Amino acid sequence: MKSSNITLVLRVWQGDITTLPVDAIVNAANPSLLGGGGVDGAIHRSAGPELKTYCAGLGGCETGQAKLSPGFALPSQYVVHTVGPVWHGGGQQEALALAACYRNSLLLADAEGVVSLAFPAISCGVYGYPAREAAQVAVNSLCQAFEDCHLSKQIWLVGYDQHQCTLWQEALAARP
Ligand code: AR6
């Protein structure tokens, strides 16, 4: 049964997620898990080639799911790879898929003993999800999923730019 004295702290941080010395960072990957552009490219570059070799053995990842790897040369011990939905206008259950990314990433990290965890704005770059709506989905999903965690969490919501940080702050202010 869940202990009542575990705590959730959500904070916003601006910068390159690959520099954060947290237990785990989350990657906004694609279904191949073999790397790409955006934050995925940055994570693979910073982790080194061992990450791609390791990910090749993971068998890919479906949208909304999450898979774990070591961080290799990153300051973080782990990378949680998740695949966000491609935005098609909102009528293809994109919000459900995005919520699943945050939930499954958090629960996978919790099962591995992770306490400090950093998320980028999943799907808000190449995949085109409107960033304001995505931030609300993310914060709601994390707060709900924390109910099923066994360890306290310090979660960093990372914005690469100031605008994304403002959207994270607004979503936190409106959290349930
Ligand atoms: N640190 C923090 N945030 C970053 C960084 C970084 N180093 N680099 C970019 N962002 P995206 P997606 C932000 O496109 O939309 C890849 O090719 C960025 O400003 O990385 O989920 C994958 O392989 C944006 O707010 O991910 C997939 O094919 C957010 O990270 C596809 O892109 C997400 O942008 C996934 O697209």
mmCIF file of C-alpha atoms and ligand atoms in Angstrom:
data_model
loop_
_atom_site.group_PDB
_atom_site.id
_atom_site.type_symbol
_atom_site.label_atom_id
_atom_site.label_comp_id
_atom_site.label_asym_id
_atom_site.label_seq_id
_atom_site.Cartn_x
_atom_site.Cartn_y
_atom_site.Cartn_z
ATOM 1 C CA MET A 1 0.000 0.000 0.000
ATOM 2 C CA LYS A 2 1.189 3.512 -0.772
ATOM 3 C CA SER A 3 2.799 5.394 2.089
ATOM 4 C CA SER A 4 0.992 8.626 2.853
ATOM 5 C CA ASN A 5 4.201 10.615 3.428
ATOM 6 C CA ILE A 6 5.695 10.482 -0.052
ATOM 7 C CA THR A 7 5.715 13.808 -1.796
ATOM 8 C CA LEU A 8 5.528 15.209 -5.309
ATOM 9 C CA VAL A 9 7.437 18.373 -6.213
ATOM 10 C CA LEU A 10 7.005 19.835 -9.695
ATOM 11 C CA ARG A 11 9.385 22.569 -10.863
ATOM 12 C CA VAL A 12 10.084 24.351 -14.133
ATOM 13 C CA TRP A 13 13.603 24.648 -15.547
ATOM 14 C CA GLN A 14 14.820 26.305 -18.741
ATOM 15 C CA GLY A 15 17.676 24.823 -20.755
ATOM 16 C CA ASP A 16 19.135 21.693 -22.306
ATOM 17 C CA ILE A 17 17.712 18.606 -20.605
ATOM 18 C CA THR A 18 20.864 16.634 -21.386
ATOM 19 C CA THR A 19 22.820 18.678 -18.837
ATOM 20 C CA LEU A 20 20.609 17.823 -15.854
ATOM 21 C CA PRO A 21 22.160 15.621 -13.159
ATOM 22 C CA VAL A 22 18.902 13.881 -12.272
ATOM 23 C CA ASP A 23 18.178 10.188 -11.820
ATOM 24 C CA ALA A 24 16.423 10.027 -15.194
ATOM 25 C CA ILE A 25 15.586 12.225 -18.159
ATOM 26 C CA VAL A 26 12.712 11.503 -20.513
ATOM 27 C CA ASN A 27 13.287 11.351 -24.260
ATOM 28 C CA ALA A 28 10.630 12.389 -26.802
ATOM 29 C CA ALA A 29 11.559 9.571 -29.147
ATOM 30 C CA ASN A 30 10.086 7.992 -32.265
ATOM 31 C CA PRO A 31 8.836 4.385 -32.525
ATOM 32 C CA SER A 32 12.184 3.069 -33.779
ATOM 33 C CA LEU A 33 14.033 4.340 -30.664
ATOM 34 C CA LEU A 34 17.059 4.718 -32.936
ATOM 35 C CA GLY A 35 17.403 8.491 -32.606
ATOM 36 C CA GLY A 36 16.195 11.500 -34.551
ATOM 37 C CA GLY A 37 16.217 15.279 -34.286
ATOM 38 C CA GLY A 38 15.148 17.641 -31.503
ATOM 39 C CA VAL A 39 15.600 16.488 -27.938
ATOM 40 C CA ASP A 40 16.037 12.895 -29.154
ATOM 41 C CA GLY A 41 19.060 13.914 -31.215
ATOM 42 C CA ALA A 42 20.507 15.913 -28.339
ATOM 43 C CA ILE A 43 20.135 12.977 -25.942
ATOM 44 C CA HIS A 44 21.785 10.522 -28.331
ATOM 45 C CA ARG A 45 24.667 12.921 -28.997
ATOM 46 C CA SER A 46 25.296 13.484 -25.300
ATOM 47 C CA ALA A 47 24.865 9.854 -24.279
ATOM 48 C CA GLY A 48 27.243 8.573 -26.953
ATOM 49 C CA PRO A 49 26.910 5.725 -29.466
ATOM 50 C CA GLU A 50 26.280 3.092 -26.784
ATOM 51 C CA LEU A 51 22.774 4.466 -26.391
ATOM 52 C CA LYS A 52 21.774 3.652 -29.963
ATOM 53 C CA THR A 53 23.266 0.167 -29.691
ATOM 54 C CA TYR A 54 21.316 -0.426 -26.479
ATOM 55 C CA CYS A 55 18.088 0.986 -27.911
ATOM 56 C CA ALA A 56 18.366 -1.252 -30.977
ATOM 57 C CA GLY A 57 17.789 -4.161 -28.609
ATOM 58 C CA LEU A 58 14.616 -2.700 -27.103
ATOM 59 C CA GLY A 59 12.391 -3.626 -30.052
ATOM 60 C CA GLY A 60 10.978 -0.147 -30.627
ATOM 61 C CA CYS A 61 8.206 1.555 -28.667
ATOM 62 C CA GLU A 62 4.555 2.222 -29.410
ATOM 63 C CA THR A 63 2.976 5.644 -29.063
ATOM 64 C CA GLY A 64 2.108 6.327 -25.418
ATOM 65 C CA GLN A 65 4.415 3.604 -24.094
ATOM 66 C CA ALA A 66 7.815 3.981 -22.395
ATOM 67 C CA LYS A 67 11.077 2.033 -22.316
ATOM 68 C CA LEU A 68 14.153 2.393 -20.117
ATOM 69 C CA SER A 69 17.848 2.593 -20.953
ATOM 70 C CA PRO A 70 21.008 3.566 -19.102
ATOM 71 C CA GLY A 71 22.162 7.160 -19.556
ATOM 72 C CA PHE A 72 25.672 6.136 -20.632
ATOM 73 C CA ALA A 73 27.701 9.400 -20.921
ATOM 74 C CA LEU A 74 24.797 11.578 -19.744
ATOM 75 C CA PRO A 75 24.826 13.014 -16.222
ATOM 76 C CA SER A 76 21.540 11.175 -15.632
ATOM 77 C CA GLN A 77 21.615 7.500 -14.679
ATOM 78 C CA TYR A 78 18.698 6.550 -16.919
ATOM 79 C CA VAL A 79 16.809 7.658 -19.998
ATOM 80 C CA VAL A 80 13.099 6.921 -20.216
ATOM 81 C CA HIS A 81 12.182 6.810 -23.898
ATOM 82 C CA THR A 82 8.573 7.551 -24.739
ATOM 83 C CA VAL A 83 6.821 8.173 -28.049
ATOM 84 C CA GLY A 84 4.380 11.050 -28.146
ATOM 85 C CA PRO A 85 1.472 11.338 -30.554
ATOM 86 C CA VAL A 86 1.746 13.215 -33.832
ATOM 87 C CA TRP A 87 -0.782 16.072 -33.732
ATOM 88 C CA HIS A 88 -3.557 15.580 -36.313
ATOM 89 C CA GLY A 89 -5.915 18.289 -35.057
ATOM 90 C CA GLY A 90 -7.039 16.716 -31.787
ATOM 91 C CA GLY A 91 -9.626 14.266 -33.093
ATOM 92 C CA GLN A 92 -7.419 11.196 -33.024
ATOM 93 C CA GLN A 93 -7.140 10.758 -29.246
ATOM 94 C CA GLU A 94 -3.880 12.670 -29.153
ATOM 95 C CA ALA A 95 -4.577 13.887 -25.600
ATOM 96 C CA LEU A 96 -5.069 10.338 -24.332
ATOM 97 C CA ALA A 97 -1.842 9.225 -25.975
ATOM 98 C CA LEU A 98 0.080 12.194 -24.582
ATOM 99 C CA ALA A 99 -1.276 11.576 -21.078
ATOM 100 C CA ALA A 100 -0.185 7.946 -21.416
ATOM 101 C CA CYS A 101 3.367 9.068 -22.239
ATOM 102 C CA TYR A 102 3.657 11.015 -18.994
ATOM 103 C CA ARG A 103 1.948 8.334 -16.917
ATOM 104 C CA ASN A 104 3.904 5.392 -18.299
ATOM 105 C CA SER A 105 7.213 7.262 -18.105
ATOM 106 C CA LEU A 106 6.602 8.207 -14.477
ATOM 107 C CA LEU A 107 5.539 4.713 -13.428
ATOM 108 C CA LEU A 108 8.444 3.049 -15.239
ATOM 109 C CA ALA A 109 10.869 5.425 -13.538
ATOM 110 C CA ASP A 110 9.240 4.811 -10.156
ATOM 111 C CA ALA A 111 9.565 1.054 -10.583
ATOM 112 C CA GLU A 112 13.306 1.581 -11.179
ATOM 113 C CA GLY A 113 13.729 3.568 -7.971
ATOM 114 C CA VAL A 114 13.951 6.979 -9.635
ATOM 115 C CA VAL A 115 13.206 10.017 -7.479
ATOM 116 C CA SER A 116 14.400 12.953 -9.624
ATOM 117 C CA LEU A 117 13.108 13.014 -13.185
ATOM 118 C CA ALA A 118 13.064 15.594 -15.996
ATOM 119 C CA PHE A 119 10.540 15.811 -18.833
ATOM 120 C CA PRO A 120 10.788 17.776 -22.076
ATOM 121 C CA ALA A 121 7.599 19.041 -23.737
ATOM 122 C CA ILE A 122 6.782 15.734 -25.423
ATOM 123 C CA SER A 123 5.246 16.076 -28.929
ATOM 124 C CA CYS A 124 5.564 19.886 -28.894
ATOM 125 C CA GLY A 125 8.314 20.110 -31.528
ATOM 126 C CA VAL A 126 8.378 18.057 -34.725
ATOM 127 C CA TYR A 127 5.150 16.248 -33.755
ATOM 128 C CA GLY A 128 3.230 19.548 -33.674
ATOM 129 C CA TYR A 129 1.113 19.249 -30.508
ATOM 130 C CA PRO A 130 -0.088 22.709 -29.383
ATOM 131 C CA ALA A 131 2.189 23.485 -26.464
ATOM 132 C CA ARG A 132 -0.328 25.161 -24.152
ATOM 133 C CA GLU A 133 -2.770 22.256 -24.320
ATOM 134 C CA ALA A 134 0.067 19.765 -24.031
ATOM 135 C CA ALA A 135 1.347 21.370 -20.821
ATOM 136 C CA GLN A 136 -2.060 21.001 -19.184
ATOM 137 C CA VAL A 137 -2.352 17.369 -20.254
ATOM 138 C CA ALA A 138 1.134 16.729 -18.889
ATOM 139 C CA VAL A 139 0.601 18.282 -15.457
ATOM 140 C CA ASN A 140 -2.788 16.597 -14.997
ATOM 141 C CA SER A 141 -1.424 13.225 -16.036
ATOM 142 C CA LEU A 142 1.642 13.479 -13.769
ATOM 143 C CA CYS A 143 -0.452 14.456 -10.748
ATOM 144 C CA GLN A 144 -2.810 11.529 -11.355
ATOM 145 C CA ALA A 145 -0.066 9.004 -12.039
ATOM 146 C CA PHE A 146 1.819 10.051 -8.893
ATOM 147 C CA GLU A 147 -1.058 8.539 -6.924
ATOM 148 C CA ASP A 148 0.261 5.145 -8.093
ATOM 149 C CA CYS A 149 3.934 5.850 -7.317
ATOM 150 C CA HIS A 150 5.777 4.254 -4.402
ATOM 151 C CA LEU A 151 8.587 6.804 -4.041
ATOM 152 C CA SER A 152 8.663 10.594 -3.699
ATOM 153 C CA LYS A 153 9.285 12.515 -6.890
ATOM 154 C CA GLN A 154 11.100 15.703 -7.825
ATOM 155 C CA ILE A 155 9.991 16.396 -11.373
ATOM 156 C CA TRP A 156 11.594 19.022 -13.592
ATOM 157 C CA LEU A 157 9.389 20.294 -16.416
ATOM 158 C CA VAL A 158 11.958 21.471 -18.935
ATOM 159 C CA GLY A 159 11.414 24.233 -21.445
ATOM 160 C CA TYR A 160 14.057 24.760 -24.076
ATOM 161 C CA ASP A 161 12.902 28.375 -24.345
ATOM 162 C CA GLN A 162 11.250 30.927 -22.092
ATOM 163 C CA HIS A 163 7.862 30.572 -23.813
ATOM 164 C CA GLN A 164 7.658 26.873 -22.981
ATOM 165 C CA CYS A 165 8.615 27.654 -19.376
ATOM 166 C CA THR A 166 5.773 30.159 -19.154
ATOM 167 C CA LEU A 167 3.355 27.515 -20.444
ATOM 168 C CA TRP A 168 4.612 25.032 -17.848
ATOM 169 C CA GLN A 169 4.153 27.644 -15.091
ATOM 170 C CA GLU A 170 0.612 28.394 -16.250
ATOM 171 C CA ALA A 171 -0.276 24.704 -16.311
ATOM 172 C CA LEU A 172 1.149 24.274 -12.792
ATOM 173 C CA ALA A 173 -0.859 27.235 -11.541
ATOM 174 C CA ALA A 174 -4.023 25.579 -12.880
ATOM 175 C CA ARG A 175 -3.186 22.110 -11.535
ATOM 176 C CA PRO A 176 -6.014 20.283 -9.847
HETATM 177 N N1 AR6 B 1 16.424 20.087 -24.064
HETATM 178 C C1 AR6 B 1 15.152 20.335 -23.725
HETATM 179 N N2 AR6 B 1 14.152 20.477 -24.610
HETATM 180 C C2 AR6 B 1 14.469 20.368 -25.916
HETATM 181 C C3 AR6 B 1 15.784 20.108 -26.366
HETATM 182 C C4 AR6 B 1 16.787 19.958 -25.378
HETATM 183 N N3 AR6 B 1 18.067 19.702 -25.683
HETATM 184 N N4 AR6 B 1 15.769 20.040 -27.729
HETATM 185 C C5 AR6 B 1 14.507 20.282 -28.108
HETATM 186 N N5 AR6 B 1 13.719 20.474 -27.027
HETATM 187 P P1 AR6 B 1 10.941 17.420 -30.324
HETATM 188 P P2 AR6 B 1 8.531 15.722 -30.561
HETATM 189 C C6 AR6 B 1 12.274 20.715 -26.963
HETATM 190 O O1 AR6 B 1 10.796 17.832 -31.739
HETATM 191 O O2 AR6 B 1 7.713 16.889 -30.942
HETATM 192 C C7 AR6 B 1 12.550 13.598 -33.083
HETATM 193 O O3 AR6 B 1 13.122 13.591 -34.354
HETATM 194 C C8 AR6 B 1 11.600 21.328 -28.159
HETATM 195 O O4 AR6 B 1 11.786 22.741 -28.175
HETATM 196 O O5 AR6 B 1 12.295 17.048 -29.833
HETATM 197 O O6 AR6 B 1 7.989 14.769 -29.528
HETATM 198 C C9 AR6 B 1 12.127 12.207 -32.632
HETATM 199 O O7 AR6 B 1 13.015 11.214 -33.099
HETATM 200 C C10 AR6 B 1 10.154 20.934 -27.908
HETATM 201 O O8 AR6 B 1 9.549 21.842 -26.981
HETATM 202 O O9 AR6 B 1 10.002 16.125 -29.996
HETATM 203 C C11 AR6 B 1 10.765 12.064 -33.224
HETATM 204 O O10 AR6 B 1 10.835 11.677 -34.584
HETATM 205 C C12 AR6 B 1 10.268 19.577 -27.220
HETATM 206 O O11 AR6 B 1 11.634 19.460 -26.829
HETATM 207 C C13 AR6 B 1 10.211 13.460 -33.140
HETATM 208 O O12 AR6 B 1 11.340 14.330 -33.148
HETATM 209 C C14 AR6 B 1 9.915 18.375 -28.080
HETATM 210 O O13 AR6 B 1 10.337 18.596 -29.417
HETATM 211 C C15 AR6 B 1 9.458 13.680 -31.844
HETATM 212 O O14 AR6 B 1 8.851 14.944 -31.885
#
